[in-house]
Amino acid sequence: MKNNIEFNIDTLSNKNQIYNSLFEIGRDFDAIDSIRKAFVYLDIDNFRYINSTIGHLRGNLVISKIHEILTNTLLSWKFGKGKAYRVNADEFILIIYDFKNLSWLDRSIGEMLKNIKKDPWFESLGIFVTLSAGISINKVNGSNIYDLLPKADTALYCAKIRGKDRHQFYSDHMSKSVYEEIDMSHKIRTAINANIFEMHYQPIVSTKPGTLVGLEALIRWKDHEEGYIPPARFIPIAEKTGQMKSIEKLVIDSVFLQVKQWIDKKDAPLFVSINLSPEGLVQQHIIPFLEDMKEKYQFPPEKIQFEITETAMIRNEIYVLQTLNCIKQMGFRISLDDFGTGYSSINYLRVLPIDKVKLDKSFLLSIENDPKNQEIVETVIDLCHKLKLEVIAEGVETESQRAYLIDIGCDYIQGYLFSKPLNSEEISKWIAETYFK
């Protein structure tokens, strides 16, 4: 029996084309005489990043190593049996049978994925490897692989949506959410091609003497059918479908153009902040693009501040750090966003080439009457100042929050107390009326 079957899979919506290539796997599945059989669809998370960082040759070695680990793990099980197949580069299929029960299967697949993640061979390459998996059960979700494959595929897609690095059993309610995701992906592609995203800007104000120092650029999308679609809904899908690169370039180009126009009118804020995606930082395609933007618009790079989150560092710290150092050397400023919501923030203050830290708005929810929260905020601000970093508190909504932050020495504040995010025309008017009257 061959154990390495190659075929092409492009997107979830067109995977029907592979079914004709599944004859051998289907024959093996049908030949297994067992009451308990499961079909597992696995995918390497962020494999494009891995290929871009270590190259295609080593990327192929990663795939072979994972296939080897899967095969050896199945052979080592005492309460279950299985066969592993490699399909379409970074995807695998497992047939698991004679397993003890569903609880054992759930636990065993989880341990399998965890062991792959912890394998020292990947660490020796300087990469972090995780897999996601979707599982369908024979006689519960279907009776042959042509029934079970699309349902395992749907479960895999849901595992990706929920954060990757996990496995998911199929359930009937999943199908609707998956097709909604596919529909949103098509809408995003149309919006990119038509360039209908727009930028809104929210003021960042100095606590002393209370003047405008910058703006944060925030993407907005008004769909002709649904109206405004929040970024929290479309950004994760754009990242999963590889469309974030195009969106990010549209955002940067739009903001650079706006900053250039403000500079020409001599009413520009000191800086405009742009959020950078983890994809751009890991793949490093952002560097040549920023060089082109500098050449195109010809204004001081310190007018632009890029915001990053810890999520990017978790994906591949080495390459993200390299990208950030390049951005810094080009003259742009960098801030660490959502500080305090992750697990390694303190260490990142030490290693990242950052200028500012944005204190997450969750710290301000009970800042006036929560002594413990006050201690945390004051300690963070004191630590940042000792490290020569400035602090921006976001989510400021009340005068009492503002007064408290001024009293403890926070450098900048941002929030609805001053203004909601406004489009370029509205923010220009707001600036003129508020700070240049």
Short mmCIF file of C-alpha atoms in Angstrom, two decimals:
data_model
loop_
_atom_site.label_atom_id
_atom_site.label_comp_id
_atom_site.label_asym_id
_atom_site.label_seq_id
_atom_site.Cartn_x
_atom_site.Cartn_y
_atom_site.Cartn_z
CA MET A 1 0.00 0.00 0.00
CA LYS A 2 1.33 3.46 -0.90
CA ASN A 3 1.43 5.87 2.02
CA ASN A 4 2.14 9.14 0.21
CA ILE A 5 -0.68 10.28 -2.06
CA GLU A 6 -0.36 13.67 -3.78
CA PHE A 7 -3.24 15.80 -5.08
CA ASN A 8 -4.10 19.48 -5.20
CA ILE A 9 -6.41 21.23 -2.74
CA ASP A 10 -6.89 24.96 -3.33
CA THR A 11 -9.73 26.21 -1.13
CA LEU A 12 -12.50 24.79 0.98
CA SER A 13 -15.04 25.59 -1.71
CA ASN A 14 -13.36 23.61 -4.49
CA LYS A 15 -12.11 20.54 -2.63
CA ASN A 16 -14.67 18.37 -4.38
CA GLN A 17 -12.11 17.95 -7.16
CA ILE A 18 -9.92 15.75 -4.94
CA TYR A 19 -12.51 13.06 -4.35
CA ASN A 20 -11.57 11.17 -7.51
CA SER A 21 -8.05 10.88 -6.11
CA LEU A 22 -9.21 9.25 -2.89
CA PHE A 23 -9.76 5.78 -4.29
CA GLU A 24 -6.86 4.21 -2.44
CA ILE A 25 -7.65 5.82 0.90
CA GLY A 26 -11.31 4.89 0.46
CA ARG A 27 -10.38 1.29 -0.34
CA ASP A 28 -8.29 1.09 2.84
CA PHE A 29 -11.09 2.64 4.86
CA ASP A 30 -13.74 0.24 3.53
CA ALA A 31 -11.47 -2.76 4.09
CA ILE A 32 -11.15 -2.04 7.82
CA ASP A 33 -13.52 -4.33 9.73
CA SER A 34 -14.18 -2.31 12.86
CA ILE A 35 -17.19 -0.79 14.58
CA ARG A 36 -15.17 2.25 15.59
CA LYS A 37 -13.57 4.17 12.69
CA ALA A 38 -12.64 7.84 12.52
CA PHE A 39 -11.49 10.07 9.70
CA VAL A 40 -9.04 12.84 10.64
CA TYR A 41 -8.01 15.75 8.42
CA LEU A 42 -4.87 17.60 9.58
CA ASP A 43 -3.19 20.78 8.37
CA ILE A 44 0.04 22.52 9.38
CA ASP A 45 -0.77 25.94 10.82
CA ASN A 46 0.82 28.94 9.08
CA PHE A 47 2.82 26.76 6.71
CA ARG A 48 3.34 29.69 4.34
CA TYR A 49 5.22 31.42 7.14
CA ILE A 50 7.41 28.38 7.70
CA ASN A 51 8.26 28.14 4.00
CA SER A 52 9.02 31.85 3.80
CA THR A 53 11.31 31.77 6.83
CA ILE A 54 13.31 28.57 6.30
CA GLY A 55 12.84 28.00 2.55
CA HIS A 56 10.96 25.38 0.54
CA LEU A 57 13.65 22.71 0.85
CA ARG A 58 13.57 22.74 4.63
CA GLY A 59 9.81 23.18 4.47
CA ASN A 60 9.60 19.82 2.69
CA LEU A 61 11.73 18.29 5.44
CA VAL A 62 9.25 19.64 7.99
CA ILE A 63 6.39 17.94 6.14
CA SER A 64 8.28 14.64 6.00
CA LYS A 65 9.12 14.86 9.68
CA ILE A 66 5.50 15.43 10.64
CA HIS A 67 4.40 12.48 8.51
CA GLU A 68 7.00 10.36 10.26
CA ILE A 69 5.81 11.44 13.71
CA LEU A 70 2.17 10.77 12.82
CA THR A 71 2.99 7.29 11.54
CA ASN A 72 5.12 6.38 14.56
CA THR A 73 2.51 7.70 16.97
CA LEU A 74 -0.21 5.57 15.40
CA LEU A 75 2.04 2.51 15.61
CA SER A 76 2.72 3.15 19.30
CA TRP A 77 -0.93 3.21 20.42
CA LYS A 78 -2.12 0.37 22.64
CA PHE A 79 -5.85 1.10 22.48
CA GLY A 80 -6.21 2.06 18.85
CA LYS A 81 -4.79 1.60 15.37
CA GLY A 82 -4.33 3.90 12.43
CA LYS A 83 -2.82 4.78 9.07
CA ALA A 84 -1.35 8.13 8.03
CA TYR A 85 -1.43 9.61 4.54
CA ARG A 86 0.23 12.78 3.33
CA VAL A 87 -1.93 14.80 0.96
CA ASN A 88 -1.29 18.08 -0.85
CA ALA A 89 1.93 19.33 0.74
CA ASP A 90 1.01 20.46 4.27
CA GLU A 91 -2.14 18.36 4.74
CA PHE A 92 -2.55 14.85 6.12
CA ILE A 93 -5.30 12.29 6.49
CA LEU A 94 -5.49 9.72 9.28
CA ILE A 95 -7.73 6.68 9.39
CA ILE A 96 -8.08 5.62 13.04
CA TYR A 97 -9.91 2.44 14.03
CA ASP A 98 -10.36 -0.08 16.85
CA PHE A 99 -10.03 2.78 19.33
CA LYS A 100 -11.24 2.41 22.90
CA ASN A 101 -13.90 5.14 22.90
CA LEU A 102 -14.40 8.77 21.84
CA SER A 103 -12.88 10.11 25.05
CA TRP A 104 -9.74 8.13 24.40
CA LEU A 105 -9.68 9.34 20.78
CA ASP A 106 -10.12 12.95 21.86
CA ARG A 107 -7.30 12.69 24.40
CA SER A 108 -4.96 10.77 22.10
CA ILE A 109 -5.27 13.17 19.16
CA GLY A 110 -4.69 16.08 21.53
CA GLU A 111 -1.52 14.42 22.86
CA MET A 112 -0.38 13.69 19.31
CA LEU A 113 -0.64 17.35 18.31
CA LYS A 114 1.05 18.45 21.53
CA ASN A 115 3.97 16.08 20.98
CA ILE A 116 4.52 17.43 17.46
CA LYS A 117 4.57 20.97 18.82
CA LYS A 118 7.17 20.05 21.46
CA ASP A 119 9.43 18.00 19.17
CA PRO A 120 13.01 19.35 19.55
CA TRP A 121 13.76 18.78 15.86
CA PHE A 122 11.59 21.75 14.91
CA GLU A 123 13.18 23.90 17.58
CA SER A 124 16.59 23.11 16.07
CA LEU A 125 15.37 24.78 12.85
CA GLY A 126 14.28 27.84 14.79
CA ILE A 127 10.58 27.37 14.00
CA PHE A 128 7.39 26.83 15.97
CA VAL A 129 5.16 24.13 14.42
CA THR A 130 1.55 23.41 15.29
CA LEU A 131 -1.22 21.47 13.56
CA SER A 132 -5.00 21.72 13.52
CA ALA A 133 -7.27 18.74 12.94
CA GLY A 134 -10.88 18.02 12.07
CA ILE A 135 -12.47 14.68 12.95
CA SER A 136 -15.54 12.86 11.65
CA ILE A 137 -16.84 9.54 12.96
CA ASN A 138 -18.02 6.57 10.90
CA LYS A 139 -21.75 5.74 11.19
CA VAL A 140 -22.27 9.04 13.05
CA ASN A 141 -21.24 11.60 10.43
CA GLY A 142 -21.28 9.29 7.38
CA SER A 143 -20.53 5.77 6.18
CA ASN A 144 -17.69 6.32 3.68
CA ILE A 145 -14.88 8.79 3.14
CA TYR A 146 -16.88 10.78 0.61
CA ASP A 147 -19.30 11.57 3.45
CA LEU A 148 -16.66 11.87 6.14
CA LEU A 149 -14.04 13.96 4.31
CA PRO A 150 -16.11 17.15 3.87
CA LYS A 151 -17.27 16.95 7.48
CA ALA A 152 -13.75 16.45 8.80
CA ASP A 153 -12.74 19.34 6.52
CA THR A 154 -15.49 21.53 8.02
CA ALA A 155 -14.34 20.61 11.54
CA LEU A 156 -10.75 21.47 10.56
CA TYR A 157 -11.86 24.85 9.28
CA CYS A 158 -13.65 25.52 12.58
CA ALA A 159 -10.53 24.55 14.50
CA LYS A 160 -8.62 27.14 12.46
CA ILE A 161 -11.25 29.79 13.16
CA ARG A 162 -11.04 29.11 16.90
CA GLY A 163 -7.34 29.87 17.04
CA LYS A 164 -5.52 26.92 15.41
CA ASP A 165 -3.26 24.49 17.32
CA ARG A 166 -6.26 22.33 18.26
CA HIS A 167 -8.56 19.55 17.09
CA GLN A 168 -12.31 19.63 16.58
CA PHE A 169 -14.98 16.94 16.18
CA TYR A 170 -17.60 17.60 13.52
CA SER A 171 -21.12 18.62 14.54
CA ASP A 172 -24.02 19.59 12.30
CA HIS A 173 -24.13 23.26 13.36
CA MET A 174 -20.64 23.81 11.93
CA SER A 175 -21.65 23.73 8.27
CA LYS A 176 -23.57 26.99 8.41
CA SER A 177 -20.71 28.90 10.05
CA VAL A 178 -18.19 27.56 7.53
CA TYR A 179 -20.21 28.69 4.53
CA GLU A 180 -20.68 32.09 6.17
CA GLU A 181 -16.89 32.33 6.42
CA ILE A 182 -16.50 31.42 2.76
CA ASP A 183 -19.05 34.08 1.79
CA MET A 184 -17.19 36.67 3.87
CA SER A 185 -13.91 35.68 2.19
CA HIS A 186 -15.45 36.38 -1.23
CA LYS A 187 -16.74 39.75 -0.02
CA ILE A 188 -13.30 40.68 1.27
CA ARG A 189 -11.74 39.86 -2.09
CA THR A 190 -14.29 42.05 -3.85
CA ALA A 191 -13.65 44.90 -1.40
CA ILE A 192 -9.89 44.65 -1.97
CA ASN A 193 -10.29 44.74 -5.75
CA ALA A 194 -12.63 47.74 -5.52
CA ASN A 195 -10.50 49.42 -2.80
CA ILE A 196 -13.57 50.40 -0.80
CA PHE A 197 -11.96 50.22 2.65
CA GLU A 198 -11.63 53.58 4.34
CA MET A 199 -9.51 54.90 7.18
CA HIS A 200 -10.81 56.51 10.34
CA TYR A 201 -8.56 58.29 12.82
CA GLN A 202 -8.73 58.62 16.61
CA PRO A 203 -6.79 61.36 18.47
CA ILE A 204 -3.93 60.64 20.86
CA VAL A 205 -3.46 63.48 23.36
CA SER A 206 -0.56 64.42 25.61
CA THR A 207 -1.36 64.59 29.32
CA LYS A 208 0.96 67.59 29.67
CA PRO A 209 -0.05 70.14 28.48
CA GLY A 210 -3.05 68.37 26.94
CA THR A 211 -2.33 68.86 23.26
CA LEU A 212 -2.81 66.61 20.24
CA VAL A 213 0.30 64.54 19.51
CA GLY A 214 -0.93 61.91 17.07
CA LEU A 215 -3.69 59.80 15.60
CA GLU A 216 -4.34 56.09 15.37
CA ALA A 217 -5.46 54.93 11.92
CA LEU A 218 -8.27 52.36 12.06
CA ILE A 219 -9.66 50.49 9.06
CA ARG A 220 -13.39 50.61 8.34
CA TRP A 221 -15.42 48.75 5.73
CA LYS A 222 -18.92 49.71 4.61
CA ASP A 223 -20.44 46.89 2.59
CA HIS A 224 -23.25 47.88 0.22
CA GLU A 225 -25.45 45.08 1.60
CA GLU A 226 -24.55 44.80 5.30
CA GLY A 227 -23.40 48.32 6.09
CA TYR A 228 -20.35 48.71 8.34
CA ILE A 229 -18.65 45.38 9.04
CA PRO A 230 -16.49 45.49 12.20
CA PRO A 231 -12.76 44.68 11.84
CA ALA A 232 -13.08 41.95 14.47
CA ARG A 233 -15.28 40.10 12.00
CA PHE A 234 -13.33 40.41 8.75
CA ILE A 235 -9.68 40.74 9.83
CA PRO A 236 -9.38 37.17 11.25
CA ILE A 237 -10.87 35.76 8.03
CA ALA A 238 -8.55 37.89 5.90
CA GLU A 239 -5.59 36.53 7.87
CA LYS A 240 -6.70 32.92 7.46
CA THR A 241 -7.36 33.27 3.72
CA GLY A 242 -4.10 35.11 2.94
CA GLN A 243 -5.84 38.39 2.05
CA MET A 244 -4.39 40.40 4.93
CA LYS A 245 -1.26 41.24 2.93
CA SER A 246 -3.31 43.09 0.31
CA ILE A 247 -5.45 44.86 2.93
CA GLU A 248 -2.38 45.96 4.86
CA LYS A 249 -0.78 47.48 1.78
CA LEU A 250 -3.98 49.37 0.97
CA VAL A 251 -4.09 50.69 4.55
CA ILE A 252 -0.45 51.82 4.60
CA ASP A 253 -0.69 53.50 1.20
CA SER A 254 -3.87 55.31 2.21
CA VAL A 255 -2.40 56.54 5.50
CA PHE A 256 0.87 57.66 3.92
CA LEU A 257 -1.09 59.63 1.32
CA GLN A 258 -3.19 61.27 4.03
CA VAL A 259 -0.13 62.17 6.12
CA LYS A 260 1.52 63.69 3.05
CA GLN A 261 -1.57 65.81 2.43
CA TRP A 262 -1.62 67.00 6.04
CA ILE A 263 2.08 67.86 5.90
CA ASP A 264 1.59 69.87 2.71
CA LYS A 265 -1.18 71.84 4.47
CA LYS A 266 1.05 72.29 7.56
CA ASP A 267 -1.60 70.96 9.93
CA ALA A 268 -0.32 67.43 10.50
CA PRO A 269 -0.25 65.76 13.93
CA LEU A 270 3.17 64.67 15.18
CA PHE A 271 2.58 61.03 14.19
CA VAL A 272 -0.02 58.64 12.81
CA SER A 273 -0.12 55.11 14.16
CA ILE A 274 -0.79 52.08 11.91
CA ASN A 275 -1.44 48.53 13.10
CA LEU A 276 0.82 45.89 11.54
CA SER A 277 -0.42 42.33 11.02
CA PRO A 278 1.51 39.31 12.32
CA GLU A 279 1.61 37.98 8.74
CA GLY A 280 3.55 40.97 7.41
CA LEU A 281 6.03 40.82 10.28
CA VAL A 282 6.73 37.12 9.94
CA GLN A 283 6.86 36.97 6.15
CA GLN A 284 8.93 40.18 6.04
CA HIS A 285 7.27 41.33 2.78
CA ILE A 286 6.48 44.58 4.57
CA ILE A 287 10.09 45.84 4.41
CA PRO A 288 10.45 46.40 0.63
CA PHE A 289 6.92 47.83 0.56
CA LEU A 290 7.78 50.39 3.26
CA GLU A 291 10.92 51.33 1.36
CA ASP A 292 8.74 52.01 -1.69
CA MET A 293 6.35 54.09 0.43
CA LYS A 294 9.19 56.22 1.79
CA GLU A 295 10.41 56.87 -1.72
CA LYS A 296 6.91 57.59 -3.02
CA TYR A 297 5.75 60.06 -0.38
CA GLN A 298 9.00 61.68 0.78
CA PHE A 299 8.20 62.77 4.33
CA PRO A 300 10.05 62.17 7.63
CA PRO A 301 9.54 58.52 8.66
CA GLU A 302 9.05 59.49 12.31
CA LYS A 303 5.63 60.76 11.23
CA ILE A 304 4.58 57.09 11.14
CA GLN A 305 4.34 54.81 14.15
CA PHE A 306 3.64 51.11 13.69
CA GLU A 307 1.73 49.17 16.34
CA ILE A 308 2.40 45.50 16.96
CA THR A 309 0.90 42.94 19.33
CA GLU A 310 2.35 39.97 21.17
CA THR A 311 0.52 37.64 18.79
CA ALA A 312 3.12 38.35 16.13
CA MET A 313 5.98 37.47 18.48
CA ILE A 314 4.40 34.15 19.42
CA ARG A 315 4.31 33.07 15.76
CA ASN A 316 8.03 33.45 15.11
CA GLU A 317 10.02 35.66 17.46
CA ILE A 318 13.29 35.57 15.53
CA TYR A 319 11.91 36.77 12.20
CA VAL A 320 9.55 39.30 13.76
CA LEU A 321 12.46 40.83 15.68
CA GLN A 322 14.47 41.06 12.45
CA THR A 323 11.57 42.81 10.71
CA LEU A 324 11.07 45.26 13.56
CA ASN A 325 14.77 46.14 13.64
CA CYS A 326 14.61 46.89 9.91
CA ILE A 327 11.53 49.09 10.41
CA LYS A 328 13.29 50.92 13.22
CA GLN A 329 16.43 51.45 11.13
CA MET A 330 14.27 52.99 8.39
CA GLY A 331 13.32 55.73 10.87
CA PHE A 332 9.77 54.66 11.73
CA ARG A 333 8.58 54.47 15.33
CA ILE A 334 7.17 51.31 16.94
CA SER A 335 4.74 50.77 19.81
CA LEU A 336 3.61 47.62 21.59
CA ASP A 337 -0.19 47.47 21.54
CA ASP A 338 -2.58 45.78 24.01
CA PHE A 339 0.11 45.65 26.66
CA GLY A 340 -0.86 43.54 29.66
CA THR A 341 -3.18 41.12 27.86
CA GLY A 342 -0.52 38.50 27.03
CA TYR A 343 1.83 36.31 29.02
CA SER A 344 5.28 37.62 28.13
CA SER A 345 4.84 41.38 27.97
CA ILE A 346 7.61 42.21 30.44
CA ASN A 347 10.20 40.31 28.42
CA TYR A 348 9.12 42.05 25.22
CA LEU A 349 9.78 45.42 26.82
CA ARG A 350 13.36 44.30 27.10
CA VAL A 351 13.97 42.78 23.67
CA LEU A 352 11.79 44.76 21.25
CA PRO A 353 13.01 47.95 19.53
CA ILE A 354 9.95 49.90 20.69
CA ASP A 355 9.39 53.57 21.54
CA LYS A 356 5.99 53.42 23.20
CA VAL A 357 3.72 51.01 25.06
CA LYS A 358 -0.08 51.10 24.76
CA LEU A 359 -1.73 50.13 28.02
CA ASP A 360 -4.76 47.98 27.24
CA LYS A 361 -8.14 49.58 27.91
CA SER A 362 -9.17 46.70 30.18
CA PHE A 363 -7.01 48.24 32.92
CA LEU A 364 -9.14 51.39 32.93
CA LEU A 365 -12.53 49.75 33.48
CA SER A 366 -12.30 50.01 37.29
CA ILE A 367 -9.23 52.19 37.67
CA GLU A 368 -10.89 54.78 39.94
CA ASN A 369 -11.94 52.34 42.68
CA ASP A 370 -9.78 49.23 42.36
CA PRO A 371 -6.55 49.58 44.42
CA LYS A 372 -4.98 46.45 42.91
CA ASN A 373 -5.61 47.66 39.39
CA GLN A 374 -4.14 51.03 40.31
CA GLU A 375 -1.00 49.33 41.62
CA ILE A 376 -0.61 47.40 38.37
CA VAL A 377 -1.05 50.48 36.18
CA GLU A 378 1.31 52.60 38.26
CA THR A 379 3.92 49.83 38.31
CA VAL A 380 3.72 49.36 34.53
CA ILE A 381 4.07 53.09 33.86
CA ASP A 382 7.00 53.36 36.28
CA LEU A 383 8.73 50.36 34.67
CA CYS A 384 8.25 51.74 31.16
CA HIS A 385 9.66 55.12 32.16
CA LYS A 386 12.72 53.44 33.68
CA LEU A 387 13.22 51.72 30.33
CA LYS A 388 12.90 55.08 28.52
CA LEU A 389 9.55 54.10 27.00
CA GLU A 390 6.50 56.35 26.74
CA VAL A 391 3.06 55.07 27.70
CA ILE A 392 -0.28 55.56 25.94
CA ALA A 393 -3.45 54.63 27.84
CA GLU A 394 -6.24 53.69 25.43
CA GLY A 395 -9.95 53.49 26.13
CA VAL A 396 -10.15 56.68 28.23
CA GLU A 397 -13.82 57.64 28.51
CA THR A 398 -14.22 59.74 31.69
CA GLU A 399 -12.70 62.87 33.21
CA SER A 400 -11.86 60.92 36.37
CA GLN A 401 -9.85 58.39 34.35
CA ARG A 402 -8.05 61.25 32.64
CA ALA A 403 -7.27 62.99 35.93
CA TYR A 404 -5.95 59.79 37.47
CA LEU A 405 -3.69 59.03 34.50
CA ILE A 406 -2.32 62.58 34.54
CA ASP A 407 -1.68 62.28 38.28
CA ILE A 408 0.36 59.07 37.97
CA GLY A 409 2.44 60.34 35.06
CA CYS A 410 0.99 58.56 32.02
CA ASP A 411 2.38 60.28 28.90
CA TYR A 412 -0.53 60.06 26.43
CA ILE A 413 -4.21 59.16 26.49
CA GLN A 414 -6.63 58.06 23.80
CA GLY A 415 -10.34 57.34 23.85
CA TYR A 416 -13.92 58.48 23.39
CA LEU A 417 -13.42 61.22 26.00
CA PHE A 418 -11.78 63.18 23.19
CA SER A 419 -13.33 61.72 20.06
CA LYS A 420 -14.55 58.55 18.44
CA PRO A 421 -12.63 57.47 15.30
CA LEU A 422 -13.47 59.87 12.45
CA ASN A 423 -12.93 59.70 8.70
CA SER A 424 -10.20 61.85 7.14
CA GLU A 425 -12.49 64.79 6.38
CA GLU A 426 -14.06 64.74 9.85
CA ILE A 427 -10.75 64.40 11.70
CA SER A 428 -9.22 67.23 9.68
CA LYS A 429 -12.13 69.44 10.72
CA TRP A 430 -11.81 68.25 14.33
CA ILE A 431 -8.09 69.08 14.37
CA ALA A 432 -8.69 72.52 12.90
CA GLU A 433 -11.47 73.36 15.35
CA THR A 434 -9.81 71.86 18.42
CA TYR A 435 -6.09 72.56 18.08
CA PHE A 436 -5.55 74.98 15.23
CA LYS A 437 -8.33 77.51 15.78
#
